[in-house]
CSV table of N, CA and C in Angstrom, one decimal:
chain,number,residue,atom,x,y,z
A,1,UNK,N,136.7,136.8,-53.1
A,1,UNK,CA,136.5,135.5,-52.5
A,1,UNK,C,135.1,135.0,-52.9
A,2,UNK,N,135.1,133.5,-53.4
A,2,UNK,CA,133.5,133.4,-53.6
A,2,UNK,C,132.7,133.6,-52.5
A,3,UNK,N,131.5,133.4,-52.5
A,3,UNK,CA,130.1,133.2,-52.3
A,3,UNK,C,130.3,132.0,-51.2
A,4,UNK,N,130.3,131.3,-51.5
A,4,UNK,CA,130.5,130.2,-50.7
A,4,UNK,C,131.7,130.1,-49.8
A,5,UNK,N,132.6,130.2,-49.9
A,5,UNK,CA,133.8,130.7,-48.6
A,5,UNK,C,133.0,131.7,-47.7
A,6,UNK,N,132.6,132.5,-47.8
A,6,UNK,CA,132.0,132.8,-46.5
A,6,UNK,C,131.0,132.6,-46.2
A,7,UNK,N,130.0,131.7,-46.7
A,7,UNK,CA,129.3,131.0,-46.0
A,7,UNK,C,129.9,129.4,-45.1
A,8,UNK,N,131.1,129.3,-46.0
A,8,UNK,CA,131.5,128.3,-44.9
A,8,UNK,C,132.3,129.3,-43.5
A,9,UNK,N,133.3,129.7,-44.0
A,9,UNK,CA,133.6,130.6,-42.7
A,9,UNK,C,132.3,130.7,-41.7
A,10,UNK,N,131.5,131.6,-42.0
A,10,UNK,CA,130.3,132.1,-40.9
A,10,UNK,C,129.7,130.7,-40.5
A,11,UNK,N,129.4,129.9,-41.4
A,11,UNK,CA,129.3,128.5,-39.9
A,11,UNK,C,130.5,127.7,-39.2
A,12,UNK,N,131.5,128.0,-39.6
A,12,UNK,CA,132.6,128.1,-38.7
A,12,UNK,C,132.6,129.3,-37.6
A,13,UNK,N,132.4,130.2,-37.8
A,13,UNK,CA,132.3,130.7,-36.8
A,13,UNK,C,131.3,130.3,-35.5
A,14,UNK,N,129.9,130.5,-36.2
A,14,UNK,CA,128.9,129.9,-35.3
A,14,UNK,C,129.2,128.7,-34.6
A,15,UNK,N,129.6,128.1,-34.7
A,15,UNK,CA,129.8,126.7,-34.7
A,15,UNK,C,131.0,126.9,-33.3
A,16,UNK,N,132.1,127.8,-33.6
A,16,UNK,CA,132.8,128.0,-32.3
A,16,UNK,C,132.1,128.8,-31.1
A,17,UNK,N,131.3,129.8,-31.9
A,17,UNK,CA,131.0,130.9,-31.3
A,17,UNK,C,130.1,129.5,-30.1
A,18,UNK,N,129.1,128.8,-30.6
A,18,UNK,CA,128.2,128.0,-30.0
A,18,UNK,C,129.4,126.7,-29.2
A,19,UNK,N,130.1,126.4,-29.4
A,19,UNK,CA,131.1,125.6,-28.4
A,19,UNK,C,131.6,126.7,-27.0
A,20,UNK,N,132.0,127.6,-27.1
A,20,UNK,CA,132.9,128.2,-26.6
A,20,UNK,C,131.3,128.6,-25.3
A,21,UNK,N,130.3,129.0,-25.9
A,21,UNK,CA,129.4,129.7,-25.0
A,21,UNK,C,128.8,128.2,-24.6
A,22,UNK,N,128.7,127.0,-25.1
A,22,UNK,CA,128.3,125.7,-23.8
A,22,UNK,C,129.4,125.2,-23.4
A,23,UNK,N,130.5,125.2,-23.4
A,23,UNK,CA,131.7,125.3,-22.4
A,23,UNK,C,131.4,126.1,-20.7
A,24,UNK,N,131.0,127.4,-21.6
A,24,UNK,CA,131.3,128.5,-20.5
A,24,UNK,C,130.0,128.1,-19.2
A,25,UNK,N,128.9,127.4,-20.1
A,25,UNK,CA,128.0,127.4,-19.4
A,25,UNK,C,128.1,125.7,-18.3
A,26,UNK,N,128.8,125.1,-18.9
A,26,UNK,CA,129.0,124.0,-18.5
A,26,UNK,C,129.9,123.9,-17.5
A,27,UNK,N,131.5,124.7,-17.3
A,27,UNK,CA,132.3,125.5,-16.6
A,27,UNK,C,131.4,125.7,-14.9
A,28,UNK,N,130.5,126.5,-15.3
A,28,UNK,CA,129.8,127.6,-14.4
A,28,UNK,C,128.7,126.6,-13.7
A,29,UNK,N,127.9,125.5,-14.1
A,29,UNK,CA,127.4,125.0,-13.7
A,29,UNK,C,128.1,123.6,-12.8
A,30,UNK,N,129.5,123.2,-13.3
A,30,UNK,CA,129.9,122.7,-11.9
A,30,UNK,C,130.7,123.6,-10.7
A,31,UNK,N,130.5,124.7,-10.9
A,31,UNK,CA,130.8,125.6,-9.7
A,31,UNK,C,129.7,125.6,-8.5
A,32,UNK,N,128.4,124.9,-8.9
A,32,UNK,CA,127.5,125.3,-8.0
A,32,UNK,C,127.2,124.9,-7.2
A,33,UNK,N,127.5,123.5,-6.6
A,33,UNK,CA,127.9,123.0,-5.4
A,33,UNK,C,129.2,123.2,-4.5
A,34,UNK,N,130.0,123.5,-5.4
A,34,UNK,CA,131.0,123.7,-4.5
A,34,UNK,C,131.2,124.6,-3.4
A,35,UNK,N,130.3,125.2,-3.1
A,35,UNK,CA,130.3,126.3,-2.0
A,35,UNK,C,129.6,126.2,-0.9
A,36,UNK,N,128.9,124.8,-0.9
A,36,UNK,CA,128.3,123.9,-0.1
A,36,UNK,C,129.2,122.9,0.9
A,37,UNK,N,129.5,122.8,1.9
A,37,UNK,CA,130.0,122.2,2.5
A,37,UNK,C,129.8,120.4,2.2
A,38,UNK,N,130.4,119.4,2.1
A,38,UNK,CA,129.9,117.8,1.9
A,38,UNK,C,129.2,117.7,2.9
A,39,UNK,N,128.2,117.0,2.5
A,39,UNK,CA,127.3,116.7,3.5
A,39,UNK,C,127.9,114.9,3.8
A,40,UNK,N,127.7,114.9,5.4
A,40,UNK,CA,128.2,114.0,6.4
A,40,UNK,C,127.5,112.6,6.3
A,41,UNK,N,127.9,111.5,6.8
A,41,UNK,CA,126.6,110.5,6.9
A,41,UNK,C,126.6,110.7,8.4
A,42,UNK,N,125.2,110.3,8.9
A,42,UNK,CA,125.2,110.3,10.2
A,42,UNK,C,125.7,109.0,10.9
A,43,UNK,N,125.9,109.3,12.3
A,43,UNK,CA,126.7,108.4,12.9
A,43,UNK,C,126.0,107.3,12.9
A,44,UNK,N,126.0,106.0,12.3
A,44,UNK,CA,124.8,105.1,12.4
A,44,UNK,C,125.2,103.9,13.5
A,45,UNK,N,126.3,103.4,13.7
A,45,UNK,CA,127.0,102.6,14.8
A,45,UNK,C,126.1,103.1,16.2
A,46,UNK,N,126.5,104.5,16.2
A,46,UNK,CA,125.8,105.6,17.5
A,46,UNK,C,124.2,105.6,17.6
A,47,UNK,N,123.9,105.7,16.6
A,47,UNK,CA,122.3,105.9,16.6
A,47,UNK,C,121.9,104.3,16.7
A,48,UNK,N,122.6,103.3,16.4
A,48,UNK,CA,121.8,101.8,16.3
A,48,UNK,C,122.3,101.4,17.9
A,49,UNK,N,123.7,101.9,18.5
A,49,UNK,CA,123.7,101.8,20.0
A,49,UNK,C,122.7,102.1,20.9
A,50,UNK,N,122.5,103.3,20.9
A,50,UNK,CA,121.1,103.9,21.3
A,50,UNK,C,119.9,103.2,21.5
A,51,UNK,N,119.5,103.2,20.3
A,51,UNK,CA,118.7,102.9,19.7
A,51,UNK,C,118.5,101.1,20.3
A,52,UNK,N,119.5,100.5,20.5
A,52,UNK,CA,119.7,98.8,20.3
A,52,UNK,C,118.9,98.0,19.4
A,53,UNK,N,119.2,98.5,18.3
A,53,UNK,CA,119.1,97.5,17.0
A,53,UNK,C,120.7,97.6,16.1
A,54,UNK,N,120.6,96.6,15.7
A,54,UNK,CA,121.4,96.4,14.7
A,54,UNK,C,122.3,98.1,13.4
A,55,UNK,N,123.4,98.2,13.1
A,55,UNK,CA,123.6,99.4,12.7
A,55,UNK,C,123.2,99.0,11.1
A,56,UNK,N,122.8,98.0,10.4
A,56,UNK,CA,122.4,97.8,9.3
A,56,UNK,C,121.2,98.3,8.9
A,57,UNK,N,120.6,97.9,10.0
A,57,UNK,CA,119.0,98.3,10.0
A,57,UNK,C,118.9,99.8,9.8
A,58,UNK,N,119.7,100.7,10.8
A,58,UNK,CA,119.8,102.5,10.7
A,58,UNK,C,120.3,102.6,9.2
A,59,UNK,N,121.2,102.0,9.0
A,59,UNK,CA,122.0,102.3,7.8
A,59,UNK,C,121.0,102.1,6.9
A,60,UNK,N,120.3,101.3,6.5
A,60,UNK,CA,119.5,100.8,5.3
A,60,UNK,C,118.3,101.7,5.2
A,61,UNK,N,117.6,102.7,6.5
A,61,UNK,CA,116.6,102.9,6.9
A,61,UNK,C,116.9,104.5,6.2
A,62,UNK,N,118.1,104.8,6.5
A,62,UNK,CA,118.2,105.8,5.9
A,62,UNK,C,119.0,106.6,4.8
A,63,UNK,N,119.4,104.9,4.0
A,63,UNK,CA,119.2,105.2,2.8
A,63,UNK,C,118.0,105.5,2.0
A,64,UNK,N,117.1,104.2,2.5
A,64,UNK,CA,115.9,104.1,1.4
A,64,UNK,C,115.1,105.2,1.9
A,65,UNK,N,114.9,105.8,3.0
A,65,UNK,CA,114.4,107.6,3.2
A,65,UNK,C,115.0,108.6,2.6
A,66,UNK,N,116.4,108.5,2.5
A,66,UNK,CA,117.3,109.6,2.3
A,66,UNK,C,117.6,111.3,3.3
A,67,UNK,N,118.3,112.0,3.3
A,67,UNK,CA,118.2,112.9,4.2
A,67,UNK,C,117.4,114.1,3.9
A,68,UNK,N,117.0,114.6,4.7
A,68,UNK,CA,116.4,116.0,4.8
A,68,UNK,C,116.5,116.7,3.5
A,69,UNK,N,115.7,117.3,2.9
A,69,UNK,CA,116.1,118.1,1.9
A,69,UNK,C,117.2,119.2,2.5
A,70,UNK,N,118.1,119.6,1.1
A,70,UNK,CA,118.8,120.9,2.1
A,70,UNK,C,118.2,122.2,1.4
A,71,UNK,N,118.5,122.9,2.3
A,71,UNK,CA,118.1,124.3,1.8
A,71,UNK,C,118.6,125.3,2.9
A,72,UNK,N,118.5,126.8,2.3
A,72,UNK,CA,119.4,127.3,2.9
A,72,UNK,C,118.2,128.1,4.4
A,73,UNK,N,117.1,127.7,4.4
A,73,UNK,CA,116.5,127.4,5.8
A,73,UNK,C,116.7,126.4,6.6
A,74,UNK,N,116.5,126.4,8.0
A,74,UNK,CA,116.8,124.9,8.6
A,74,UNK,C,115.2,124.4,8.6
A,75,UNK,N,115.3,123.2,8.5
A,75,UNK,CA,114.1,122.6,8.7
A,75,UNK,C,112.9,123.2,9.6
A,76,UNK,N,111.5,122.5,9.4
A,76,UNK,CA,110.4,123.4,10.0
A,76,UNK,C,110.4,121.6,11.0
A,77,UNK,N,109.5,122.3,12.0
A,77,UNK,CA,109.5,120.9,13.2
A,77,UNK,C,108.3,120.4,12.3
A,78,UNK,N,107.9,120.4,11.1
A,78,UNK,CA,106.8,119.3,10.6
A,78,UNK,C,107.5,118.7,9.4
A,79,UNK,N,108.7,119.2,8.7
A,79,UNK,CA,109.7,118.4,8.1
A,79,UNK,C,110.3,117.8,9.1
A,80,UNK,N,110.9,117.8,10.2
A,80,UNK,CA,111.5,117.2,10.8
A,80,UNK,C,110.9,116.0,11.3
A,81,UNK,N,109.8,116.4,12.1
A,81,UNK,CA,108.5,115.3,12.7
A,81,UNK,C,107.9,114.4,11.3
A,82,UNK,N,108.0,114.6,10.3
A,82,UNK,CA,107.6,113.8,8.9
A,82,UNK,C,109.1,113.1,8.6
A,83,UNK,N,110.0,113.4,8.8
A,83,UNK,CA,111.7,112.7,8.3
A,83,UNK,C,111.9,111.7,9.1
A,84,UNK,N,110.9,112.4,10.5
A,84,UNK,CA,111.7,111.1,11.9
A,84,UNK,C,110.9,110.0,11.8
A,85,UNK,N,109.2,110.3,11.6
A,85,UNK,CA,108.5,109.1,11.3
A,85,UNK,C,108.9,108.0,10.2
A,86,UNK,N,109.0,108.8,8.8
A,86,UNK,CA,109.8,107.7,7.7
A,86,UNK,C,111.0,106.8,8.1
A,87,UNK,N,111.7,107.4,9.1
A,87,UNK,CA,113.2,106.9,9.7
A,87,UNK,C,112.6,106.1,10.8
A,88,UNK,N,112.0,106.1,11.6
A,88,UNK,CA,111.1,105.2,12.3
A,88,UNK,C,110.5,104.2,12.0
A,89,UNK,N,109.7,103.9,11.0
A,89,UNK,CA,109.3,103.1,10.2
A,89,UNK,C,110.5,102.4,9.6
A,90,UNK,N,111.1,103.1,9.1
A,90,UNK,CA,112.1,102.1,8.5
A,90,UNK,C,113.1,101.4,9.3
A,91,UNK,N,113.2,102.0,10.4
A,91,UNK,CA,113.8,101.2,11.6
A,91,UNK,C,112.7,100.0,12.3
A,92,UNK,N,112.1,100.4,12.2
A,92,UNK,CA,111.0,99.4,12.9
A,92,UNK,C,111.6,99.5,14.5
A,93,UNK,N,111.2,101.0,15.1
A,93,UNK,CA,111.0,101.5,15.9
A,93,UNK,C,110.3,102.5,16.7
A,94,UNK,N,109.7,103.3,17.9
A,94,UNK,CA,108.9,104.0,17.7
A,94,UNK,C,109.7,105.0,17.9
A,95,UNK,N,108.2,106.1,17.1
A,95,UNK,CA,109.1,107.2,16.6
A,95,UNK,C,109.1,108.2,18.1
A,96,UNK,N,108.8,107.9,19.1
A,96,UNK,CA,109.0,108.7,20.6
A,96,UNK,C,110.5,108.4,20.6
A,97,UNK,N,111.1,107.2,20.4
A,97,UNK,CA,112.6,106.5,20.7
A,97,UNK,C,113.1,107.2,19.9
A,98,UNK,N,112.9,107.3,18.8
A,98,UNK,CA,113.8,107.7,17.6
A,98,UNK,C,114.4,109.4,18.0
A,99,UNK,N,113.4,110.0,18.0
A,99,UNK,CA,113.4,111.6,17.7
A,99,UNK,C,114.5,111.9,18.8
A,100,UNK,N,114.6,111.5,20.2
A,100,UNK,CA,115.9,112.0,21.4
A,100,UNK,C,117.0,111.8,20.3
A,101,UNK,N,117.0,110.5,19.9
A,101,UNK,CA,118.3,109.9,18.9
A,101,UNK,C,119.2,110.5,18.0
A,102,UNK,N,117.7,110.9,17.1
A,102,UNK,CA,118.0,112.1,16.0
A,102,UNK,C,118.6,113.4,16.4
A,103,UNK,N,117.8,114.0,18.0
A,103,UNK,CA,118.3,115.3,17.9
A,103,UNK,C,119.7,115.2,18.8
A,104,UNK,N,120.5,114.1,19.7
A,104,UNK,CA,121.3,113.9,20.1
A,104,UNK,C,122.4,114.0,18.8
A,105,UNK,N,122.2,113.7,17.6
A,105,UNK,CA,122.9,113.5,16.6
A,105,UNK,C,123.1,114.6,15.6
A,106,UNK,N,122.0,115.6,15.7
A,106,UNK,CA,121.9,116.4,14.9
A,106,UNK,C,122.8,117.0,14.1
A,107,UNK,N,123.5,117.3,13.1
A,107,UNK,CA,124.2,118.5,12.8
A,107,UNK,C,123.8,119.4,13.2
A,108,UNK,N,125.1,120.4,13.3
A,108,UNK,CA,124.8,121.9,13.5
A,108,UNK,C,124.2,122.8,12.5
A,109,UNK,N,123.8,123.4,12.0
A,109,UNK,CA,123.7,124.8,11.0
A,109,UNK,C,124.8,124.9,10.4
A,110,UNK,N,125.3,125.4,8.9
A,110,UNK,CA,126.6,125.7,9.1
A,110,UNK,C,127.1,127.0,9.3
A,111,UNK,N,125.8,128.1,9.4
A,111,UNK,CA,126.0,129.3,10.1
A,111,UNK,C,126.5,128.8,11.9
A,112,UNK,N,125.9,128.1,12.2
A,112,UNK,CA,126.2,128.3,13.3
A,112,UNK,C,127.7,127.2,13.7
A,113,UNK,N,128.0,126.1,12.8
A,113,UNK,CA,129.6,125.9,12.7
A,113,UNK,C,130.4,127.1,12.8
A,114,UNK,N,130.2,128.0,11.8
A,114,UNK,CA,131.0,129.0,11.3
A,114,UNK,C,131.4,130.0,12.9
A,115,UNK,N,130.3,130.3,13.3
A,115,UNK,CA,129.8,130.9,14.3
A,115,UNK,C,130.7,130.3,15.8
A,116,UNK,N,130.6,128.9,15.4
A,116,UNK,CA,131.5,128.0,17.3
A,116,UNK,C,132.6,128.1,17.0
A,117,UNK,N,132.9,127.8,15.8
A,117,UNK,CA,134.4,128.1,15.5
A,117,UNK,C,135.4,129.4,15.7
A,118,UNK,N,134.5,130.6,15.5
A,118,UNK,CA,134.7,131.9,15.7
A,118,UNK,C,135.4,131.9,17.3
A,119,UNK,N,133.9,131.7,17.9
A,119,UNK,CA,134.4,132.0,19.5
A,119,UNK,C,135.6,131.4,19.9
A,120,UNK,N,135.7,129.8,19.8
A,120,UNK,CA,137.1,129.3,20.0
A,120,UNK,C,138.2,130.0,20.0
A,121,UNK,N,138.6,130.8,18.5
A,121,UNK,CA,139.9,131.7,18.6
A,121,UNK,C,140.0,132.8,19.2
């Protein structure tokens, strides 16, 4: 066989060998949320009740803040106390009113979903 056939071969090879291994990696990398639960929107009807302002105003306030970072810690009370003020502000409300609001609303942990749901059965 010449010289040149297997230099084409061997970058055919490479060439698969390099598809097949960013496949696998590309595969594996949408696996990595999935084992995260969807994160919720908060109840904004409820919180702008409360609250008595309009539910547009909550809604808009906490898009343009966005939520909490997640991480597999629960928040510290000076991420929390820094999230409520931004969400305060952008309600154009004070943030003493807000924070009952927030923590009336709160999600749970999802250790501790896992955990309520246990006792139930």
């Amino acid at each position: 066989m010449p010289r040149r056939a297997f230099a084409s071969i061997d970058a055919l090879l490479a060439i698969a060998c390099t598809v097949i291994f960013a496949g696998g990696v590309l595969a594996q990398s949408g696996d990595r949320d999935q084992g995260a639960p969807p994160r919720r929107e908060p109840p904004y009807e409820k919180i702008a009740t409360d609250l008595g302002i309009p539910a547009d105003r909550v809604r808009d306030a906490f898009r343009k803040v966005g939520p909490p970072a997640r991480s597999e810690q629960p928040p510290t009370e000076q991420q929390r106390a820094s999230h409520a003020q931004a969400l305060a502000t952008a309600m154009n409300v004070p943030v003493d009113k807000l924070k009952p609001v927030l923590e009336k609303y709160r999600p749970e942990p999802p250790a501790q979903r896992g955990a309520s749901t246990e006792k139930r059965s």
